[in-house]
Tab-separated table of C-alpha atoms and ligand atoms in Angstrom:
chain	number	residue	atom	x	y	z
R	247	MET	CA	0.000	0.000	0.000
R	248	THR	CA	1.325	3.460	-0.866
R	249	THR	CA	1.679	6.066	1.860
R	250	GLU	CA	-0.772	8.228	-0.090
R	251	ARG	CA	-3.586	6.104	1.230
R	252	ALA	CA	-5.062	6.322	4.718
R	253	TYR	CA	-6.167	2.933	6.072
R	254	LEU	CA	-8.980	3.670	8.535
R	255	ASP	CA	-10.711	0.298	8.701
R	256	TRP	CA	-8.945	-1.296	11.661
R	257	ASN	CA	-12.126	-2.861	13.033
R	258	ALA	CA	-12.346	-4.940	9.836
R	259	THR	CA	-8.740	-6.019	10.217
R	260	ALA	CA	-5.475	-4.551	11.493
R	261	PRO	CA	-2.229	-4.474	9.517
R	262	LEU	CA	0.287	-7.076	10.711
R	263	ARG	CA	2.492	-5.743	13.518
R	264	PRO	CA	6.238	-6.024	12.797
R	265	GLN	CA	6.654	-8.127	15.944
R	266	ALA	CA	4.037	-10.573	14.639
R	267	ARG	CA	5.677	-10.774	11.226
R	268	ALA	CA	9.100	-11.478	12.785
R	269	ALA	CA	7.684	-14.165	15.081
R	270	MET	CA	5.869	-15.816	12.165
R	271	VAL	CA	8.887	-15.843	9.884
R	272	GLU	CA	10.961	-17.441	12.645
R	273	ALA	CA	8.234	-19.991	13.431
R	274	LEU	CA	7.975	-21.043	9.781
R	275	ASP	CA	11.409	-22.576	10.151
R	276	ALA	CA	10.460	-24.673	13.169
R	277	ILE	CA	10.100	-28.003	11.439
R	278	GLY	CA	8.623	-30.130	14.198
R	279	ASN	CA	5.061	-31.058	15.070
R	280	PRO	CA	4.210	-29.618	18.517
R	281	SER	CA	2.887	-33.049	19.553
R	282	SER	CA	6.185	-34.832	18.806
R	283	VAL	CA	8.473	-35.650	21.702
R	284	HIS	CA	11.808	-35.128	19.896
R	285	ALA	CA	13.795	-31.885	19.980
R	286	GLU	CA	12.167	-30.544	16.815
R	287	GLY	CA	8.707	-31.205	18.229
R	288	ARG	CA	9.633	-29.643	21.542
R	289	GLU	CA	10.846	-26.515	19.753
R	290	ALA	CA	7.483	-26.134	17.983
R	291	ARG	CA	5.662	-26.838	21.258
R	292	GLY	CA	7.755	-24.131	22.932
R	293	ILE	CA	6.625	-21.589	20.317
R	294	VAL	CA	2.956	-22.483	20.809
R	295	GLU	CA	3.196	-22.359	24.605
R	296	ALA	CA	5.060	-19.023	24.617
R	297	ALA	CA	2.276	-17.588	22.465
R	298	ARG	CA	-0.366	-19.072	24.752
R	299	GLU	CA	1.263	-17.326	27.690
R	300	ARG	CA	1.223	-13.940	25.926
R	301	VAL	CA	-2.400	-14.284	24.845
R	302	ALA	CA	-3.323	-15.260	28.412
R	303	VAL	CA	-1.515	-12.204	29.846
R	304	LEU	CA	-3.465	-9.868	27.516
R	305	VAL	CA	-6.704	-10.933	29.258
R	306	GLY	CA	-5.366	-11.765	32.754
R	307	ALA	CA	-6.032	-15.484	32.292
R	308	GLU	CA	-4.048	-18.628	32.957
R	309	PRO	CA	-2.301	-20.052	29.882
R	310	ARG	CA	-3.967	-23.453	30.392
R	311	HIS	CA	-7.337	-21.745	29.907
R	312	VAL	CA	-6.499	-20.615	26.345
R	313	VAL	CA	-7.758	-22.805	23.473
R	314	PHE	CA	-6.357	-21.773	20.079
R	315	THR	CA	-8.803	-21.787	17.165
R	316	ALA	CA	-8.662	-20.720	13.510
R	317	SER	CA	-10.677	-17.498	14.017
R	318	GLY	CA	-12.774	-15.420	16.363
R	319	THR	CA	-15.786	-16.877	14.569
R	320	GLU	CA	-14.713	-20.408	15.456
R	321	ALA	CA	-14.021	-19.424	19.078
R	322	ASN	CA	-17.530	-17.931	19.327
R	323	MET	CA	-19.026	-21.073	17.820
R	324	LEU	CA	-17.064	-23.255	20.262
R	325	ALA	CA	-18.185	-21.111	23.210
R	326	LEU	CA	-21.798	-21.622	22.175
R	327	SER	CA	-21.356	-25.408	22.029
R	328	PRO	CA	-21.674	-26.692	25.603
R	329	LYS	CA	-21.923	-30.474	25.999
R	330	THR	CA	-25.508	-31.648	25.928
R	331	GLY	CA	-26.944	-32.579	29.277
R	332	GLY	CA	-25.296	-29.605	31.024
R	333	PRO	CA	-27.348	-27.165	33.068
R	334	TRP	CA	-27.338	-24.404	30.381
R	335	GLN	CA	-30.448	-25.083	28.448
R	336	ARG	CA	-30.912	-21.861	26.513
R	337	LEU	CA	-28.947	-19.085	24.890
R	338	LEU	CA	-29.452	-15.362	25.462
R	339	VAL	CA	-27.484	-12.991	23.206
R	340	SER	CA	-27.679	-9.245	22.791
R	341	ALA	CA	-29.316	-7.903	19.640
R	342	ILE	CA	-26.026	-6.280	18.549
R	343	GLU	CA	-23.745	-9.331	18.599
R	344	HIS	CA	-21.547	-10.337	15.685
R	345	PRO	CA	-23.249	-12.785	13.268
R	346	SER	CA	-21.037	-15.597	14.594
R	347	VAL	CA	-22.827	-15.238	17.954
R	348	ARG	CA	-26.261	-14.361	16.631
R	349	SER	CA	-26.245	-17.586	14.616
R	350	GLY	CA	-26.493	-19.377	17.975
R	351	GLY	CA	-23.710	-21.988	17.826
R	352	ARG	CA	-25.112	-25.415	18.708
R	353	PHE	CA	-28.230	-24.074	20.428
R	354	ALA	CA	-31.532	-24.791	18.682
R	355	ALA	CA	-32.903	-21.316	19.437
R	356	VAL	CA	-31.533	-17.872	20.235
R	357	GLU	CA	-33.283	-15.366	22.487
R	358	GLU	CA	-32.301	-11.740	21.894
R	359	VAL	CA	-31.728	-9.235	24.678
R	360	ALA	CA	-32.836	-5.694	23.754
R	361	VAL	CA	-30.490	-2.748	23.331
R	362	THR	CA	-31.077	0.870	24.360
R	363	ALA	CA	-31.046	3.843	21.977
R	364	ALA	CA	-27.580	4.721	23.308
R	365	GLY	CA	-26.260	1.332	22.115
R	366	PHE	CA	-25.992	-0.505	25.463
R	367	ILE	CA	-27.587	-3.848	26.190
R	368	ASP	CA	-30.729	-3.349	28.243
R	369	LEU	CA	-29.885	-4.801	31.670
R	370	ALA	CA	-33.544	-4.718	32.783
R	371	ASP	CA	-34.484	-6.868	29.785
R	372	LEU	CA	-31.605	-9.237	30.577
R	373	THR	CA	-32.802	-9.506	34.206
R	374	ASP	CA	-36.374	-10.304	33.105
R	375	ARG	CA	-35.248	-12.891	30.589
R	376	LEU	CA	-32.923	-14.583	33.075
R	377	ALA	CA	-35.780	-14.780	35.583
R	378	ALA	CA	-38.202	-16.189	33.025
R	379	GLY	CA	-36.563	-19.577	32.417
R	380	PRO	CA	-33.911	-22.152	33.341
R	381	PRO	CA	-30.158	-21.310	33.555
R	382	ALA	CA	-28.827	-19.832	30.353
R	383	LEU	CA	-25.581	-19.215	28.582
R	384	VAL	CA	-25.504	-15.444	28.014
R	385	SER	CA	-23.322	-13.966	25.276
R	386	ILE	CA	-22.496	-10.255	25.257
R	387	MET	CA	-19.689	-8.494	23.435
R	388	LEU	CA	-17.313	-6.222	25.344
R	389	ALA	CA	-17.316	-3.573	22.596
R	390	ASN	CA	-19.472	-3.388	19.506
R	391	ASN	CA	-17.644	-3.649	16.181
R	392	GLU	CA	-19.782	-0.974	14.490
R	393	THR	CA	-20.425	1.707	17.131
R	394	GLY	CA	-17.522	0.878	19.449
R	395	VAL	CA	-19.916	1.163	22.420
R	396	VAL	CA	-18.457	-0.596	25.474
R	397	GLN	CA	-21.044	-2.865	27.062
R	398	PRO	CA	-21.822	-3.181	30.799
R	399	VAL	CA	-20.295	-6.649	30.897
R	400	THR	CA	-19.405	-6.690	34.606
R	401	GLU	CA	-23.041	-5.993	35.535
R	402	ALA	CA	-24.244	-8.574	33.015
R	403	ALA	CA	-21.881	-11.145	34.582
R	404	ARG	CA	-23.266	-10.419	38.037
R	405	LEU	CA	-26.863	-10.753	36.833
R	406	ALA	CA	-26.075	-13.963	34.948
R	407	HIS	CA	-24.295	-15.544	37.918
R	408	GLU	CA	-27.055	-14.574	40.363
R	409	ALA	CA	-29.452	-16.452	38.077
R	410	GLY	CA	-27.179	-19.536	37.973
R	411	SER	CA	-26.226	-18.743	34.392
R	412	LEU	CA	-22.871	-18.261	32.639
R	413	LEU	CA	-21.468	-15.390	30.599
R	414	HIS	CA	-19.513	-15.571	27.347
R	415	VAL	CA	-17.870	-12.318	26.242
R	416	ASP	CA	-16.844	-11.657	22.655
R	417	ALA	CA	-13.846	-9.392	23.257
R	418	VAL	CA	-12.634	-9.460	19.638
R	419	GLN	CA	-12.880	-5.680	19.145
R	420	ALA	CA	-12.041	-4.644	22.699
R	421	ALA	CA	-8.846	-6.630	23.314
R	422	GLY	CA	-5.710	-4.579	22.892
R	423	ARG	CA	-7.760	-1.341	22.793
R	424	ILE	CA	-9.166	-1.164	26.319
R	425	PRO	CA	-8.310	-3.172	29.446
R	426	CYS	CA	-9.849	-6.587	29.150
R	427	ASP	CA	-9.254	-8.714	32.256
R	428	ILE	CA	-11.354	-11.861	32.268
R	429	ASN	CA	-11.533	-11.928	36.079
R	430	ALA	CA	-12.438	-8.248	36.466
R	431	LEU	CA	-15.116	-8.662	33.801
R	432	GLY	CA	-16.479	-11.787	35.481
R	433	ALA	CA	-16.613	-13.575	32.125
R	434	ASP	CA	-16.689	-17.374	32.136
R	435	LEU	CA	-15.664	-17.624	28.474
R	436	LEU	CA	-13.983	-14.991	26.322
R	437	THR	CA	-13.250	-14.824	22.594
R	438	LEU	CA	-10.219	-13.230	20.917
R	439	SER	CA	-9.154	-12.875	17.288
R	440	GLY	CA	-5.527	-12.477	16.183
R	441	HIS	CA	-6.044	-10.233	13.167
R	442	LYS	CA	-7.872	-7.487	15.060
R	443	ILE	CA	-4.804	-6.855	17.226
R	444	GLY	CA	-2.142	-6.963	14.519
R	445	GLY	CA	-1.651	-10.711	14.331
R	446	PRO	CA	-2.368	-12.840	11.271
R	447	LYS	CA	-5.827	-13.573	9.924
R	448	GLY	CA	-6.963	-17.106	10.726
R	449	ALA	CA	-5.908	-17.290	14.386
R	450	GLY	CA	-8.252	-16.943	17.329
R	451	ALA	CA	-8.694	-18.155	20.881
R	452	LEU	CA	-11.377	-19.108	23.334
R	453	VAL	CA	-10.377	-18.397	26.915
R	454	LYS	CA	-12.191	-20.512	29.508
R	455	ARG	CA	-12.190	-19.358	33.111
R	456	THR	CA	-14.883	-21.825	34.129
R	457	PRO	CA	-14.388	-25.561	33.528
R	458	LEU	CA	-17.471	-25.660	31.274
R	459	GLN	CA	-17.504	-28.859	29.231
R	460	LEU	CA	-17.622	-27.947	25.558
R	461	ASP	CA	-18.532	-30.100	22.609
R	462	PRO	CA	-15.539	-29.695	20.238
R	463	LEU	CA	-16.232	-28.608	16.670
R	464	VAL	CA	-13.202	-30.500	15.372
R	465	THR	CA	-12.494	-33.928	16.808
R	466	GLY	CA	-9.607	-36.274	16.155
R	467	GLY	CA	-6.245	-35.906	17.911
R	468	GLY	CA	-6.102	-34.621	21.462
R	469	GLN	CA	-4.685	-31.175	20.625
R	470	GLU	CA	-5.714	-28.164	22.699
R	471	ARG	CA	-6.653	-30.450	25.625
R	472	GLY	CA	-9.094	-32.259	23.384
R	473	GLU	CA	-11.095	-29.120	22.641
R	474	ARG	CA	-9.790	-28.409	19.136
R	475	ALA	CA	-8.203	-31.248	17.227
R	476	GLY	CA	-5.686	-30.774	14.415
R	477	THR	CA	-1.985	-29.956	14.293
R	478	GLU	CA	-1.540	-26.400	15.505
R	479	ASN	CA	-0.859	-23.602	12.994
R	480	VAL	CA	2.428	-22.819	14.708
R	481	ALA	CA	3.357	-19.727	12.666
R	482	ALA	CA	-0.085	-18.126	12.977
R	483	ILE	CA	-0.181	-18.839	16.711
R	484	ALA	CA	3.315	-17.354	17.077
R	485	GLY	CA	2.168	-14.190	15.267
R	486	PHE	CA	-0.965	-13.984	17.398
R	487	GLY	CA	1.128	-14.299	20.569
R	488	ALA	CA	3.596	-11.626	19.467
R	489	ALA	CA	0.744	-9.267	18.551
R	490	ALA	CA	-0.886	-9.877	21.949
R	491	GLY	CA	2.397	-9.042	23.690
R	492	ALA	CA	2.860	-5.842	21.676
R	493	ALA	CA	-0.770	-4.769	22.162
R	494	GLU	CA	-0.504	-5.320	25.908
R	495	ALA	CA	2.746	-3.306	26.150
R	496	ASP	CA	1.312	-0.339	24.177
R	497	LEU	CA	-2.246	-0.322	25.476
R	498	ALA	CA	-2.336	2.746	27.750
R	499	ALA	CA	-0.231	5.044	25.563
R	500	GLU	CA	-1.868	3.924	22.332
R	501	SER	CA	-5.410	4.292	23.536
R	502	ALA	CA	-4.732	7.893	24.652
R	503	ARG	CA	-2.982	8.741	21.369
R	504	VAL	CA	-5.680	7.179	19.198
R	505	ARG	CA	-8.477	8.788	21.232
R	506	ALA	CA	-6.970	12.238	20.588
R	507	LEU	CA	-6.833	11.514	16.831
R	508	ARG	CA	-10.414	10.197	16.867
R	509	ASP	CA	-11.646	13.305	18.745
R	510	ARG	CA	-10.007	15.512	16.156
R	511	LEU	CA	-11.609	13.481	13.370
R	512	GLU	CA	-15.061	13.823	14.963
R	513	ALA	CA	-14.667	17.576	15.426
R	514	GLY	CA	-13.715	17.899	11.736
R	515	LEU	CA	-16.629	15.699	10.634
R	516	ARG	CA	-19.102	17.840	12.557
R	517	ALA	CA	-17.576	21.121	11.376
R	518	ALA	CA	-18.236	20.172	7.740
R	519	ALA	CA	-21.795	18.881	8.278
R	520	ARG	CA	-23.789	20.236	11.210
R	521	ASP	CA	-26.572	17.615	11.021
R	522	LEU	CA	-24.110	14.757	11.271
R	523	ILE	CA	-24.910	12.062	13.848
R	524	ILE	CA	-22.241	10.089	15.647
R	525	PHE	CA	-23.872	6.872	16.789
R	526	GLY	CA	-23.256	6.010	20.435
R	527	ALA	CA	-21.630	9.422	20.992
R	528	ASP	CA	-23.033	9.695	24.520
R	529	ALA	CA	-21.850	6.245	25.538
R	530	GLU	CA	-18.412	5.028	26.558
R	531	ARG	CA	-16.826	3.871	23.283
R	532	LEU	CA	-13.628	2.259	22.092
R	533	PRO	CA	-11.071	5.057	21.628
R	534	ASN	CA	-10.494	4.122	17.973
R	535	THR	CA	-14.033	3.931	16.529
R	536	THR	CA	-16.458	6.433	14.978
R	537	LEU	CA	-19.712	5.425	13.277
R	538	PHE	CA	-21.410	8.405	11.730
R	539	GLY	CA	-24.451	9.052	9.554
R	540	LEU	CA	-26.034	11.909	7.703
R	541	ASP	CA	-29.565	12.074	6.332
R	542	GLY	CA	-29.499	12.040	2.541
R	543	MET	CA	-26.120	10.270	2.312
R	544	LYS	CA	-25.747	6.694	0.996
R	545	ALA	CA	-22.982	4.768	2.733
R	546	GLU	CA	-22.094	2.664	-0.329
R	547	THR	CA	-21.510	5.784	-2.433
R	548	ALA	CA	-19.625	7.555	0.342
R	549	ILE	CA	-17.268	4.597	0.731
R	550	ILE	CA	-16.484	4.523	-2.983
R	551	LEU	CA	-15.797	8.269	-2.995
R	552	PHE	CA	-13.569	7.933	0.067
R	553	ASP	CA	-11.748	5.055	-1.629
R	554	LEU	CA	-11.160	7.155	-4.749
R	555	ALA	CA	-9.768	9.875	-2.498
R	556	GLY	CA	-7.315	7.351	-1.003
R	557	VAL	CA	-9.172	6.624	2.235
R	558	ALA	CA	-10.278	3.121	3.291
R	559	VAL	CA	-13.367	3.141	5.524
R	560	SER	CA	-16.375	0.831	5.708
R	561	SER	CA	-20.108	0.748	6.212
R	562	GLY	CA	-20.680	-0.890	9.582
R	563	ALA	CA	-19.386	-4.439	9.823
R	564	ALA	CA	-17.153	-5.691	7.006
R	565	CYS	CA	-19.094	-8.939	6.840
R	566	SER	CA	-22.307	-7.071	6.077
R	567	SER	CA	-20.702	-4.623	3.625
R	568	GLY	CA	-22.231	-4.921	0.201
R	569	LYS	CA	-25.663	-5.620	1.695
R	570	VAL	CA	-28.078	-2.750	1.272
R	571	GLN	CA	-30.037	-3.509	4.463
R	572	PRO	CA	-29.337	-1.235	7.420
R	573	SER	CA	-27.093	-2.815	10.025
R	574	HIS	CA	-28.750	-4.955	12.691
R	575	VAL	CA	-26.872	-2.917	15.298
R	576	LEU	CA	-28.437	0.407	14.324
R	577	ARG	CA	-31.787	-1.301	13.856
R	578	ALA	CA	-31.585	-2.616	17.424
R	579	MET	CA	-30.792	0.925	18.615
R	580	GLY	CA	-33.984	2.152	16.941
R	581	VAL	CA	-32.238	4.269	14.283
R	582	ALA	CA	-34.481	5.127	11.310
R	583	PRO	CA	-33.659	2.886	8.293
R	584	ALA	CA	-32.700	5.783	5.972
R	585	LEU	CA	-30.257	7.224	8.499
R	586	ALA	CA	-28.906	3.744	9.277
R	587	ARG	CA	-28.217	3.204	5.563
R	588	SER	CA	-25.947	6.266	5.605
R	589	ALA	CA	-23.683	4.914	8.371
R	590	VAL	CA	-19.952	4.982	7.687
R	591	ARG	CA	-17.440	3.475	10.111
R	592	VAL	CA	-13.995	4.948	10.591
R	593	SER	CA	-11.616	2.966	12.790
R	594	LEU	CA	-8.046	3.839	13.776
R	595	GLY	CA	-5.047	1.915	15.064
R	596	PRO	CA	-1.428	2.026	16.189
R	597	THR	CA	0.024	3.241	12.872
R	598	THR	CA	-2.676	5.863	12.207
R	599	THR	CA	-1.082	9.297	11.915
R	600	GLU	CA	-2.247	12.921	12.009
R	601	ASP	CA	-1.708	12.968	8.227
R	602	ASP	CA	-4.223	10.135	7.866
R	603	ILE	CA	-6.813	12.188	9.760
R	604	GLU	CA	-6.077	15.244	7.599
R	605	ARG	CA	-6.444	13.149	4.459
R	606	PHE	CA	-9.757	11.808	5.722
R	607	LEU	CA	-11.084	15.275	6.598
R	608	THR	CA	-10.035	16.725	3.249
R	609	ALA	CA	-11.816	13.847	1.523
R	610	TRP	CA	-14.865	14.342	3.765
R	611	ILE	CA	-15.344	17.939	2.609
R	612	THR	CA	-15.490	16.715	-1.020
R	613	VAL	CA	-17.540	13.590	-0.238
R	614	SER	CA	-20.148	15.345	1.913
R	615	GLY	CA	-20.427	18.240	-0.566
R	616	ALA	CA	-20.912	15.880	-3.523
R	617	LEU	CA	-23.383	13.601	-1.772
R	618	LEU	CA	-25.511	16.308	-0.227
R	619	GLU	CA	-25.654	18.253	-3.486
R	620	LYS	CA	-26.785	15.080	-5.242
R	621	SER	CA	-29.513	14.350	-2.682
R	622	ARG	CA	-30.701	17.992	-2.809
R	623	GLY	CA	-30.807	17.781	-6.614
R	624	MET	CA	-32.887	14.591	-6.371
R	625	ALA	CA	-35.285	16.179	-3.888
R	626	ALA	CA	-35.780	19.262	-6.111
T	1556	PLP	N1	-16.643	-10.870	16.857
T	1556	PLP	C1	-16.581	-9.578	16.515
T	1556	PLP	C2	-17.145	-8.548	17.446
T	1556	PLP	C3	-15.994	-9.194	15.305
T	1556	PLP	O1	-15.944	-7.906	14.972
T	1556	PLP	C4	-15.477	-10.205	14.460
T	1556	PLP	C5	-14.888	-9.852	13.144
T	1556	PLP	O2	-15.252	-8.880	12.514
T	1556	PLP	C6	-15.547	-11.545	14.872
T	1556	PLP	C7	-16.142	-11.839	16.074
T	1556	PLP	C8	-15.024	-12.655	14.029
T	1556	PLP	O3	-13.623	-12.754	14.100
T	1556	PLP	P1	-12.819	-13.479	12.906
T	1556	PLP	O4	-12.720	-12.491	11.797
T	1556	PLP	O5	-11.486	-13.814	13.512
T	1556	PLP	O6	-13.583	-14.681	12.528
C-alpha cells in the first residue's frame, strides 16, 4: 500500500504488527510437530506455549485456559457449544452481537436481549429474561464492532451468575484497545481474534475461566486439551502471541494517542456537516471507533468516494458490507432505516497518523459536498 492512502478500517482487520511478522517468519522454520516428543517437536511446542502465555496475559487469564482456534468466529461457535446434558439449556445474546454469535452456535434457538437507543444492552431486559426460564448461557460483546460502544459486561456477569447462568464475552474488538481482564469482567468464556490486534488472519482463541464442558467442533487428535483437534498452525499462533504481547505493552499510551486523533476526526466531521450524527456518541466507546451518519447520504456511495480519495473506511461491519439492508446494530438501537443506511465506520489503530486524519477530513469535505448536493438535486 502506498503512503498516499489512509487505512482507517482497523475494526475490519489490522495491519500485521512487525513483531508478529518477525515471530511468524521465525516460526515457519520450526520443522517439528508440537505433539512430537523429539527436539524438533519440543521446539514447535515451545513456540505455541510461549504464544499461549502472551495471549493469556493480555486478558489476565491462565495459559492453560487458552484454546487456540482458527478465528474469532470459530471461538464464538465453540463457546456456544456446551456439551448436551449440562445445566445451560438456553442461549441469550444481545441484539447487537456479531453474526457468529447471533447464529447461535449449537443451540436450537436464540433469544435476543434488547439494546437501548444509546447502544448498550438493556440490563432490565436481561434480568427479566434470566428470571423467566432455566439457567442460560448469556453472550455479550465487550465492545461493539460498528459503534464501538463498550457494554456493561461486569453488571451482566453479576446478573447472569445470580441467576445460575454463565457469561460468554466476545472481546474481539475490545482486546488490545481497552483493558480486558477476564476476572475483572467476570466472564466465564472470552473470545479473541488475532487479526484485530495486529496478528495474522486465521488465528483466534477461546479463553475458559470456568471448567465448562464444551462439545468440540473438530475432533480427532487430542490437541488443545481435546477441545480443538488438528496440528496447531504454529506460525499463525506465534504471530498472534507476538501481537498480543505488543498490544498489551502499548495499550495505555496507544489508547490515549488514538483517542486524541479520533476526537479531532469527529470535530472535523461535525464542522463540515452540522446535522451529522455520531452513533453512540453519549456512551463510553472504544477510543479508535467512529460510526457516523447523515440524512441524505448513501454509505455505499460515500465509501467509494472515500476510496477514490485514497481513504479506506467501511459501512458498519465488514461482513455485512455490500448488503443494502441497514445494520442490525443500528436497527436494534432504533435508528431510522434511511439514516442507518448512511452509516460509515472509521476505525483507527497504532500506525494511524495525524496525516491520515487530515487526508480523511479533506476527503470528507469533497464527499459530503458531492453527496448532499446530489440528494438535494434529487429532492428538487
Ligand atoms: N466478533 C466480533 C465482534 C468481530 O468484529 C469479528 C470480526 O469482525 C468476529 C467476532 C469474528 O472474528 P474473525 O474475523 O477472527 O472470525
